[in-house]
Tab-separated table of C-alpha atoms in Angstrom:
chain	number	residue	atom	x	y	z
R	5	MET	CA	-14.328	4.639	18.707
R	6	SER	CA	-13.556	6.143	22.045
R	7	PHE	CA	-12.336	9.656	22.531
R	8	ASN	CA	-10.098	10.359	25.490
R	9	PRO	CA	-8.583	13.878	25.649
R	10	ALA	CA	-6.801	12.959	28.853
R	11	ILE	CA	-4.025	11.423	26.759
R	12	LEU	CA	-3.117	14.930	25.664
R	13	THR	CA	-3.293	16.553	29.120
R	14	ASP	CA	-1.188	13.647	30.582
R	15	ASN	CA	1.614	14.464	28.213
R	16	TRP	CA	1.336	18.225	28.099
R	17	ARG	CA	4.997	18.718	29.002
R	18	GLU	CA	6.297	16.826	25.990
R	19	ILE	CA	3.793	18.436	23.758
R	20	LEU	CA	4.889	21.915	24.873
R	21	ASP	CA	8.516	20.932	24.347
R	22	GLY	CA	7.580	19.824	20.810
R	23	MET	CA	5.814	23.069	20.111
R	24	ALA	CA	8.801	25.076	21.353
R	25	LEU	CA	11.159	23.075	19.146
R	26	THR	CA	8.835	23.508	16.115
R	27	ILE	CA	8.863	27.272	16.641
R	28	LEU	CA	12.612	27.354	17.169
R	29	ILE	CA	13.222	25.373	13.947
R	30	TRP	CA	10.767	27.642	12.110
R	31	VAL	CA	12.360	30.868	13.340
R	32	ALA	CA	15.941	29.747	12.875
R	33	GLY	CA	15.284	28.186	9.507
R	34	THR	CA	13.458	31.264	8.269
R	35	ALA	CA	16.083	33.685	9.564
R	36	ILE	CA	19.009	31.796	7.972
R	37	GLY	CA	16.885	31.260	4.861
R	38	LEU	CA	16.317	35.021	4.504
R	39	VAL	CA	20.035	35.677	4.785
R	40	ILE	CA	20.776	32.988	2.163
R	41	GLY	CA	18.034	34.309	-0.072
R	42	LEU	CA	19.218	37.858	0.065
R	43	ALA	CA	22.863	36.808	-0.477
R	44	VAL	CA	21.921	34.635	-3.459
R	45	ALA	CA	19.791	37.326	-5.042
R	46	VAL	CA	22.561	39.984	-4.628
R	47	LEU	CA	25.230	37.648	-5.992
R	48	GLN	CA	22.997	36.651	-8.913
R	49	LEU	CA	22.218	40.181	-9.900
R	50	PHE	CA	25.461	42.021	-9.209
R	51	THR	CA	28.269	39.661	-10.011
R	52	ASN	CA	29.495	37.930	-13.079
R	53	ARG	CA	28.030	35.009	-14.962
R	54	TRP	CA	30.332	32.412	-13.430
R	55	LEU	CA	29.154	33.025	-9.973
R	56	ALA	CA	25.478	33.461	-10.949
R	57	ALA	CA	25.211	30.201	-12.904
R	58	PRO	CA	25.789	27.818	-9.958
R	59	LEU	CA	23.469	29.902	-7.821
R	60	THR	CA	20.736	29.645	-10.449
R	61	LEU	CA	21.255	25.914	-10.436
R	62	TYR	CA	20.968	25.836	-6.626
R	63	VAL	CA	17.680	27.730	-6.770
R	64	ALA	CA	16.315	25.500	-9.493
R	65	VAL	CA	17.312	22.326	-7.673
R	66	MET	CA	15.894	23.349	-4.364
R	67	ARG	CA	12.636	24.370	-5.981
R	68	GLY	CA	12.407	21.322	-8.249
R	69	THR	CA	13.012	18.548	-5.761
R	70	PRO	CA	10.993	17.460	-2.673
R	71	PHE	CA	11.940	18.941	0.646
R	72	LEU	CA	11.967	15.438	2.141
R	73	ILE	CA	14.600	14.257	-0.368
R	74	GLN	CA	16.688	17.351	0.411
R	75	LEU	CA	16.543	16.455	4.098
R	76	PHE	CA	17.555	12.879	3.351
R	77	VAL	CA	20.523	14.071	1.349
R	78	ILE	CA	21.666	16.452	4.071
R	79	TYR	CA	21.053	14.155	6.996
R	80	TYR	CA	21.976	10.715	5.629
R	81	GLY	CA	24.308	11.908	2.866
R	82	GLY	CA	26.047	14.486	5.061
R	83	PRO	CA	28.495	12.025	6.669
R	84	PHE	CA	29.837	11.342	3.181
R	85	PHE	CA	31.218	14.866	3.114
R	86	GLY	CA	32.311	14.619	6.775
R	87	LEU	CA	29.170	16.540	7.849
R	88	ASP	CA	27.917	14.503	10.788
R	89	LEU	CA	24.897	16.629	11.693
R	90	THR	CA	22.370	15.962	14.409
R	91	PRO	CA	18.819	15.643	13.154
R	92	LEU	CA	18.046	19.126	14.465
R	93	THR	CA	20.893	20.941	12.761
R	94	ALA	CA	20.316	18.959	9.562
R	95	GLY	CA	16.652	19.922	9.722
R	96	ILE	CA	17.335	23.603	10.309
R	97	ALA	CA	19.966	23.634	7.565
R	98	GLY	CA	17.582	21.885	5.211
R	99	LEU	CA	14.733	24.340	5.987
R	100	ALA	CA	17.136	27.324	5.540
R	101	LEU	CA	18.492	26.025	2.261
R	102	TYR	CA	14.996	25.190	0.973
R	103	GLY	CA	13.509	28.511	2.108
R	104	GLY	CA	16.582	30.450	0.908
R	105	ALA	CA	15.970	29.323	-2.698
R	106	TYR	CA	12.405	30.612	-2.616
R	107	PHE	CA	13.394	33.770	-0.734
R	108	SER	CA	16.123	34.522	-3.283
R	109	GLU	CA	13.520	34.532	-6.104
R	110	ILE	CA	11.396	36.908	-4.101
R	111	PHE	CA	14.324	39.235	-3.375
R	112	ARG	CA	15.315	39.136	-7.063
R	113	ALA	CA	11.918	40.246	-8.106
R	114	GLY	CA	12.132	42.994	-5.511
R	115	PHE	CA	15.508	44.221	-6.788
R	116	LEU	CA	14.108	44.384	-10.266
R	117	SER	CA	11.084	46.352	-9.102
R	118	VAL	CA	13.158	49.377	-8.164
R	119	PRO	CA	13.268	51.700	-11.185
R	120	PRO	CA	16.693	51.647	-12.809
R	121	GLY	CA	16.746	55.430	-13.104
R	122	GLN	CA	17.178	55.676	-9.315
R	123	ILE	CA	20.169	53.358	-9.327
R	124	GLU	CA	21.724	55.329	-12.160
R	125	ALA	CA	21.118	58.561	-10.249
R	126	ALA	CA	22.663	57.069	-7.130
R	127	ARG	CA	25.630	55.840	-9.112
R	128	MET	CA	26.071	59.248	-10.656
R	129	MET	CA	26.318	60.659	-7.179
R	130	GLY	CA	29.133	58.377	-6.426
R	131	ILE	CA	27.333	56.032	-4.072
R	132	GLY	CA	28.940	52.597	-3.868
R	133	ARG	CA	27.266	49.463	-5.199
R	134	LEU	CA	26.567	47.982	-1.743
R	135	ASP	CA	25.337	51.289	-0.383
R	136	ILE	CA	22.919	51.548	-3.258
R	137	VAL	CA	21.564	48.122	-2.321
R	138	ARG	CA	21.296	49.025	1.327
R	139	HIS	CA	19.969	52.534	1.203
R	140	VAL	CA	18.211	52.820	-2.083
R	141	GLN	CA	16.958	49.379	-3.188
R	142	LEU	CA	16.267	47.412	0.019
R	143	PRO	CA	14.056	49.991	1.832
R	144	GLN	CA	11.830	50.417	-1.270
R	145	MET	CA	11.660	46.807	-2.303
R	146	LEU	CA	11.019	45.399	1.159
R	147	VAL	CA	7.649	47.087	1.248
R	148	ILE	CA	6.766	45.620	-2.119
R	149	ILE	CA	7.892	42.058	-1.413
R	150	LEU	CA	6.727	41.897	2.169
R	151	PRO	CA	3.504	39.970	1.356
R	152	ALA	CA	5.501	37.349	-0.660
R	153	LEU	CA	8.083	37.060	2.083
R	154	ALA	CA	5.371	36.694	4.757
R	155	ASN	CA	3.640	34.106	2.601
R	156	MET	CA	6.772	32.019	2.240
R	157	THR	CA	7.553	32.316	5.938
R	158	VAL	CA	4.110	30.993	6.758
R	159	LEU	CA	4.587	28.085	4.297
R	160	LEU	CA	7.883	27.222	5.965
R	161	SER	CA	6.181	26.768	9.293
R	162	LYS	CA	4.177	23.919	7.738
R	163	GLU	CA	7.253	22.336	6.295
R	164	THR	CA	8.741	21.965	9.750
R	165	ALA	CA	6.385	18.951	10.193
R	166	VAL	CA	8.455	17.067	7.591
R	167	LEU	CA	11.414	17.127	9.975
R	168	SER	CA	9.704	14.495	12.030
R	169	VAL	CA	10.693	11.998	9.336
R	170	ILE	CA	14.424	12.450	10.134
R	171	THR	CA	13.611	11.981	13.837
R	172	VAL	CA	13.645	15.572	15.008
R	173	ASN	CA	11.508	15.776	18.160
R	174	GLU	CA	9.291	18.571	16.961
R	175	LEU	CA	5.527	18.769	17.466
R	176	THR	CA	4.476	16.280	14.813
R	177	SER	CA	6.993	13.731	15.964
R	178	VAL	CA	6.109	14.103	19.665
R	179	VAL	CA	2.339	13.894	19.146
R	180	GLN	CA	2.681	11.015	16.697
R	181	SER	CA	4.773	8.953	19.116
R	182	ILE	CA	2.263	9.649	21.895
R	183	GLY	CA	-0.398	8.435	19.471
R	184	SER	CA	1.391	5.207	18.545
R	185	THR	CA	2.273	4.292	22.228
R	186	THR	CA	-1.286	4.858	23.449
R	187	PHE	CA	-3.095	3.929	20.164
R	188	ALA	CA	-5.127	7.070	20.633
R	189	PHE	CA	-4.608	8.149	17.030
R	190	ALA	CA	-7.864	10.139	16.670
R	191	GLU	CA	-7.260	12.319	19.727
R	192	THR	CA	-3.618	12.978	19.064
R	193	LEU	CA	-3.687	13.555	15.351
R	194	LEU	CA	-6.812	15.736	15.367
R	195	PHE	CA	-5.301	17.787	18.125
R	196	LEU	CA	-2.125	18.055	16.077
R	197	ALA	CA	-4.075	19.287	13.070
R	198	LEU	CA	-5.925	21.848	15.203
R	199	VAL	CA	-2.715	23.212	16.702
R	200	TYR	CA	-1.108	23.757	13.287
R	201	TRP	CA	-4.303	25.192	11.906
R	202	ALA	CA	-4.672	27.680	14.715
R	203	PHE	CA	-0.979	28.589	14.555
R	204	LEU	CA	-1.175	29.139	10.734
R	205	GLU	CA	-4.314	31.318	11.172
R	206	ILE	CA	-2.640	33.438	13.795
R	207	VAL	CA	0.569	33.883	11.865
R	208	THR	CA	-1.332	34.695	8.685
R	209	ALA	CA	-3.437	37.233	10.492
R	210	ALA	CA	-0.339	38.776	11.973
R	211	ALA	CA	1.301	38.939	8.565
R	212	ARG	CA	-1.792	40.704	7.111
R	213	ARG	CA	-1.643	43.326	9.871
R	214	LEU	CA	2.064	43.901	9.272
R	215	GLU	CA	1.438	44.346	5.582
R	216	LYS	CA	-1.286	46.884	6.276
R	217	ARG	CA	0.882	48.854	8.649
R	218	VAL	CA	3.736	48.904	6.197
R	219	GLY	CA	1.317	49.771	3.443
R	220	ARG	CA	0.050	52.689	5.466
R	221	PHE	CA	3.597	53.941	5.896
R	222	MET	CA	3.909	53.773	2.143
R	223	LEU	CA	0.843	55.894	1.609
R	224	ARG	CA	2.218	58.536	3.946
R	225	THR	CA	5.523	59.116	2.200
R	226	PRO	CA	5.175	60.309	-1.411
R	227	SER	CA	7.202	58.165	-3.706
Z	19	MET	CA	33.719	6.763	-2.242
Z	20	PHE	CA	30.995	7.878	-4.537
Z	21	ASP	CA	29.534	4.747	-6.102
Z	22	VAL	CA	28.417	5.360	-9.672
Z	23	ASN	CA	27.790	1.590	-10.186
Z	24	LEU	CA	25.151	1.567	-7.525
Z	25	ILE	CA	23.368	4.437	-9.232
Z	26	ILE	CA	23.430	2.629	-12.581
Z	27	LYS	CA	22.293	-0.626	-11.001
Z	28	SER	CA	19.386	0.967	-9.092
Z	29	LEU	CA	18.312	3.445	-11.795
Z	30	PRO	CA	15.827	1.095	-13.502
Z	31	MET	CA	14.069	0.314	-10.224
Z	32	LEU	CA	13.967	3.970	-9.320
Z	33	LEU	CA	12.568	4.909	-12.665
Z	34	GLN	CA	9.926	2.271	-12.296
Z	35	ALA	CA	8.917	3.709	-8.925
Z	36	SER	CA	8.883	7.186	-10.372
Z	37	VAL	CA	6.115	6.070	-12.678
Z	38	TRP	CA	4.018	5.608	-9.491
Z	39	THR	CA	5.071	9.051	-8.344
Z	40	VAL	CA	3.818	10.527	-11.572
Z	41	ILE	CA	0.560	8.490	-11.470
Z	42	TYR	CA	-0.127	9.410	-7.848
Z	43	SER	CA	0.578	13.087	-8.261
Z	44	LEU	CA	-1.184	13.583	-11.562
Z	45	SER	CA	-4.282	11.682	-10.488
Z	46	SER	CA	-4.383	13.653	-7.316
Z	47	VAL	CA	-4.175	16.912	-9.276
Z	48	ALA	CA	-6.957	15.694	-11.632
Z	49	ILE	CA	-9.255	14.802	-8.741
Z	50	GLY	CA	-8.163	17.933	-6.839
Z	51	PHE	CA	-9.084	20.026	-9.870
Z	52	CYS	CA	-12.665	18.811	-9.643
Z	53	ILE	CA	-12.752	19.398	-5.867
Z	54	GLY	CA	-11.147	22.857	-6.362
Z	55	THR	CA	-13.616	23.827	-9.046
Z	56	LEU	CA	-16.596	22.960	-6.769
Z	57	VAL	CA	-15.105	24.589	-3.745
Z	58	CYS	CA	-14.320	27.677	-5.774
Z	59	ALA	CA	-17.872	27.748	-7.321
Z	60	ALA	CA	-19.282	27.415	-3.774
Z	61	GLY	CA	-17.045	30.275	-2.656
Z	62	LEU	CA	-18.254	32.564	-5.441
Z	63	SER	CA	-21.882	31.564	-5.063
Z	64	SER	CA	-24.605	33.729	-3.480
Z	65	SER	CA	-25.270	31.128	-0.862
Z	66	ARG	CA	-23.821	32.008	2.574
Z	67	LEU	CA	-23.490	28.367	3.503
Z	68	GLY	CA	-21.565	27.682	0.327
Z	69	ARG	CA	-19.205	30.594	0.946
Z	70	GLY	CA	-18.714	29.554	4.511
Z	71	PHE	CA	-17.927	25.975	3.583
Z	72	SER	CA	-15.479	27.097	0.903
Z	73	ALA	CA	-13.684	29.446	3.298
Z	74	PHE	CA	-13.468	26.713	5.901
Z	75	TYR	CA	-12.254	24.145	3.452
Z	76	VAL	CA	-9.522	26.304	2.009
Z	77	SER	CA	-8.394	27.485	5.397
Z	78	PHE	CA	-8.201	23.960	6.868
Z	79	PHE	CA	-6.460	22.180	4.045
Z	80	ARG	CA	-3.963	24.985	3.607
Z	81	GLY	CA	-3.540	25.481	7.316
Z	82	VAL	CA	-2.554	21.956	8.276
Z	83	PRO	CA	0.770	20.422	7.088
Z	84	LEU	CA	0.137	17.798	4.395
Z	85	LEU	CA	2.122	15.267	6.431
Z	86	VAL	CA	-0.356	15.661	9.322
Z	87	GLN	CA	-3.296	15.296	6.868
Z	88	LEU	CA	-1.688	12.141	5.568
Z	89	LEU	CA	-1.199	10.767	9.068
Z	90	ILE	CA	-4.844	11.484	9.889
Z	91	SER	CA	-6.148	9.675	6.824
Z	92	TYR	CA	-3.743	6.779	7.415
Z	93	TYR	CA	-4.481	6.226	11.087
Z	94	CYS	CA	-7.979	7.575	11.575
Z	95	LEU	CA	-9.904	6.286	8.552
Z	96	PRO	CA	-9.819	2.685	9.817
Z	97	LEU	CA	-11.085	3.990	13.156
Z	98	ILE	CA	-14.294	5.206	11.508
Z	99	GLY	CA	-14.646	1.948	9.601
Z	100	VAL	CA	-13.201	3.035	6.281
Z	101	ASN	CA	-10.740	0.437	5.128
Z	102	VAL	CA	-9.151	1.421	1.898
Z	103	PRO	CA	-5.629	0.670	0.620
Z	104	SER	CA	-3.127	3.159	1.872
Z	105	SER	CA	-2.376	4.292	-1.633
Z	106	VAL	CA	-6.080	5.248	-2.177
Z	107	ALA	CA	-6.217	7.114	1.103
Z	108	ALA	CA	-2.932	8.883	0.297
Z	109	VAL	CA	-4.074	9.968	-3.171
Z	110	GLY	CA	-7.430	11.111	-1.732
Z	111	THR	CA	-5.595	13.184	0.863
Z	112	LEU	CA	-3.277	14.744	-1.693
Z	113	ALA	CA	-6.369	15.535	-3.880
Z	114	LEU	CA	-8.189	17.183	-0.938
Z	115	CYS	CA	-5.140	19.226	-0.119
Z	116	THR	CA	-4.329	20.388	-3.644
Z	117	GLY	CA	-8.048	21.043	-4.116
Z	118	ALA	CA	-7.818	23.855	-1.592
Z	119	TYR	CA	-4.853	25.402	-3.454
Z	120	LEU	CA	-6.471	24.964	-6.806
Z	121	ALA	CA	-9.706	26.522	-5.513
Z	122	GLU	CA	-7.688	29.680	-4.563
Z	123	ILE	CA	-5.929	29.739	-7.977
Z	124	LEU	CA	-9.116	29.137	-9.939
Z	125	ARG	CA	-10.891	31.857	-7.993
Z	126	GLY	CA	-8.645	34.381	-9.667
Z	127	GLY	CA	-9.437	32.857	-13.024
Z	128	PHE	CA	-13.182	32.830	-12.437
Z	129	LEU	CA	-13.121	36.456	-11.353
Z	130	GLY	CA	-11.174	37.363	-14.468
Z	131	ILE	CA	-13.947	36.143	-16.821
Z	132	PRO	CA	-15.913	39.058	-18.237
Z	133	PRO	CA	-19.447	38.856	-16.754
Z	134	GLY	CA	-20.927	39.725	-20.171
Z	135	LEU	CA	-19.791	36.355	-21.433
Z	136	ILE	CA	-21.751	34.493	-18.791
Z	137	GLU	CA	-24.833	36.698	-19.267
Z	138	ALA	CA	-24.619	36.031	-22.956
Z	139	ALA	CA	-24.417	32.225	-22.357
Z	140	ARG	CA	-27.445	32.484	-20.017
Z	141	MET	CA	-29.378	34.386	-22.746
Z	142	VAL	CA	-28.643	31.701	-25.258
Z	143	GLY	CA	-30.239	29.304	-22.802
Z	144	LEU	CA	-27.310	27.380	-21.407
Z	145	GLY	CA	-27.881	25.891	-17.997
Z	146	ARG	CA	-25.809	26.683	-14.944
Z	147	ALA	CA	-23.839	23.460	-15.059
Z	148	ARG	CA	-23.087	23.739	-18.712
Z	149	ILE	CA	-21.984	27.372	-18.365
Z	150	LEU	CA	-19.599	26.159	-15.634
Z	151	THR	CA	-18.088	23.203	-17.604
Z	152	ARG	CA	-18.135	24.715	-21.109
Z	153	ILE	CA	-17.354	28.389	-20.545
Z	154	GLU	CA	-16.146	29.214	-17.056
Z	155	VAL	CA	-13.808	26.312	-16.434
Z	156	PRO	CA	-11.946	26.426	-19.841
Z	157	LEU	CA	-11.529	30.175	-19.569
Z	158	ALA	CA	-10.448	30.049	-15.926
Z	159	VAL	CA	-7.921	27.350	-16.792
Z	160	ARG	CA	-6.508	29.375	-19.584
Z	161	LEU	CA	-6.215	32.471	-17.405
Z	162	THR	CA	-4.514	30.609	-14.585
Z	163	LEU	CA	-2.388	28.104	-16.521
Z	164	PRO	CA	1.024	29.160	-15.125
Z	165	SER	CA	-0.208	28.736	-11.525
Z	166	LEU	CA	-1.879	25.455	-12.311
Z	167	VAL	CA	1.340	24.065	-13.789
Z	168	ASN	CA	3.224	25.327	-10.743
Z	169	GLU	CA	0.690	23.623	-8.437
Z	170	THR	CA	1.217	20.382	-10.402
Z	171	THR	CA	4.955	20.486	-9.825
Z	172	MET	CA	4.250	21.227	-6.175
Z	173	MET	CA	2.161	18.090	-6.015
Z	174	VAL	CA	4.887	15.987	-7.574
Z	175	LYS	CA	7.152	17.165	-4.746
Z	176	ALA	CA	4.437	16.724	-2.154
Z	177	SER	CA	3.819	13.204	-3.243
Z	178	SER	CA	7.175	12.240	-1.730
Z	179	LEU	CA	5.445	12.555	1.673
Z	180	ILE	CA	3.132	9.618	0.987
Z	181	SER	CA	6.205	7.422	1.474
Z	182	VAL	CA	5.765	8.143	5.193
Z	183	VAL	CA	2.427	6.320	5.223
Z	184	GLY	CA	3.887	3.293	3.487
Z	185	VAL	CA	2.985	3.900	-0.106
Z	186	LEU	CA	5.546	2.658	-2.536
Z	187	GLU	CA	6.683	5.391	-4.838
Z	188	LEU	CA	10.038	6.982	-5.715
Z	189	THR	CA	10.934	8.245	-2.243
Z	190	ARG	CA	9.903	5.019	-0.468
Z	191	LEU	CA	11.832	2.906	-2.843
Z	192	ALA	CA	14.874	5.154	-2.559
Z	193	GLN	CA	14.609	4.707	1.252
Z	194	ASN	CA	14.418	0.961	0.885
Z	195	ILE	CA	17.501	0.811	-1.321
Z	196	ALA	CA	19.401	3.301	0.826
Z	197	THR	CA	18.847	1.360	4.002
Z	198	SER	CA	19.756	-1.980	2.409
Z	199	THR	CA	22.908	-0.741	0.650
Z	200	PHE	CA	24.043	1.800	3.345
Z	201	GLN	CA	24.783	4.236	0.531
Z	202	PRO	CA	22.100	6.872	1.037
Z	203	LEU	CA	23.872	9.752	-0.723
Z	204	GLU	CA	24.030	8.237	-4.145
Z	205	ILE	CA	20.423	6.944	-3.999
Z	206	TYR	CA	18.867	10.099	-2.698
Z	207	LEU	CA	20.739	12.292	-5.174
Z	208	THR	CA	19.468	10.033	-7.956
Z	209	ALA	CA	15.962	10.182	-6.649
Z	210	GLY	CA	16.235	13.998	-6.381
Z	211	ALA	CA	17.497	14.146	-9.953
Z	212	ILE	CA	14.484	12.064	-11.138
Z	213	TYR	CA	12.114	14.461	-9.354
Z	214	PHE	CA	13.928	17.359	-10.942
Z	215	VAL	CA	13.564	15.883	-14.415
Z	216	ILE	CA	9.853	15.141	-13.885
Z	217	ASN	CA	9.161	18.735	-12.735
Z	218	GLY	CA	11.251	20.077	-15.580
Z	219	ALA	CA	9.214	18.127	-18.045
Z	220	ILE	CA	5.964	19.326	-16.499
Z	221	SER	CA	7.117	22.972	-16.641
Z	222	LEU	CA	8.136	22.524	-20.249
Z	223	ILE	CA	4.768	21.032	-21.171
Z	224	GLY	CA	3.141	23.850	-19.277
Z	225	ARG	CA	5.054	26.489	-21.185
Z	226	PHE	CA	4.200	24.779	-24.429
Z	227	ALA	CA	0.497	24.760	-23.483
Z	228	GLU	CA	0.729	28.363	-22.583
Z	229	SER	CA	2.148	29.446	-25.832
Z	230	ARG	CA	-0.502	27.383	-27.647
Z	231	PHE	CA	-3.337	28.961	-25.733
Z	232	ARG	CA	-1.898	32.467	-26.103
Z	233	LEU	CA	-1.921	32.152	-29.894
Z	234	GLU	CA	-5.554	31.239	-29.707
Z	235	THR	CA	-6.525	34.264	-27.638
Z	236	ALA	CA	-4.564	36.568	-29.922
Z	237	ARG	CA	-6.486	35.536	-32.919
């Protein structure tokens, strides 16, 4: 078994492009997923049963089926509904829908963690439903659910690798194709693992610091 | 047009393939449970080497996407002279990966066991291994059952990724049918529904087991 790291340095431009795309997918998917998650949680908790039931089904389905199958349905099944998505948009949409289901559960738990007395008090003062969410519930619950949100965000960065299966040119796909054209599987795949590992460690450490900072803020203001 | 006939026609095949999905995912959870217990025991031991190894193991297998792990075992094992069927390599990789998650879950369980219980067992003359298998593991499992069930459903979903390294299971078969019939939507929706049912069944069994165990502790 020979080990030739030059294969990686020769293709550094493509690898960097792949990394950039991975990060773009991750950030876009997470951002849209957060919006979906919050919207789903709010609709589930504050509207009637007929609107909540399909949303509950959506969350259960997204959490109960493999991400890969969801991507296949969106990418290969999309044209059936007239949705002719490129691999990239299908991938980002898939990641957002998948993450959104998990995020919605986190947001829901957050909403329920705010004492109902506060909401009653706010309602007594004539504050509207949406304003209560924005000014009373969200600021308090975000501190509580931040670790869970950060955790899910980190998990989503790993899921981006699955997009390589629907031919998105992100990091895994780029490095894998370099590997299969040069037959340098050991170099390329171990490098790939190291990159993800380092990235995950950095993001996790950043999330920990953020949690600590926000926690400190919580200690300062009496609740 | 949505082709219900195709679904009915391919359902028996898909169900057959889903048996493999269940076998692969459950066996990887079973093997992973043993790995996780050992890694967790090493992490809670007094040995610095053991703790270091445990931290490294958990960090690596949770820090690298499962797909990348599967690709490494698929392409790199032959390079170092290990020639095993791809299904064995894939299940081994799933087990190693879930082992890291299970170690983290079990750690909470092990820490929740009252130390007096273990001291008592030691006083009665039970050896270290027997304390682990007879007292610590059963209690840790009971304490962490919801998380263990959840991890099992995660593995059922994760097992879909082994289709990428050419192992025939539900996702792979669905892919084969979808490409030969050109009707991916019906097939993938059916496959998704089967996964959904499998995971629903696992959650149900898990909830049943939880209620059983809770009765026992209440007594």
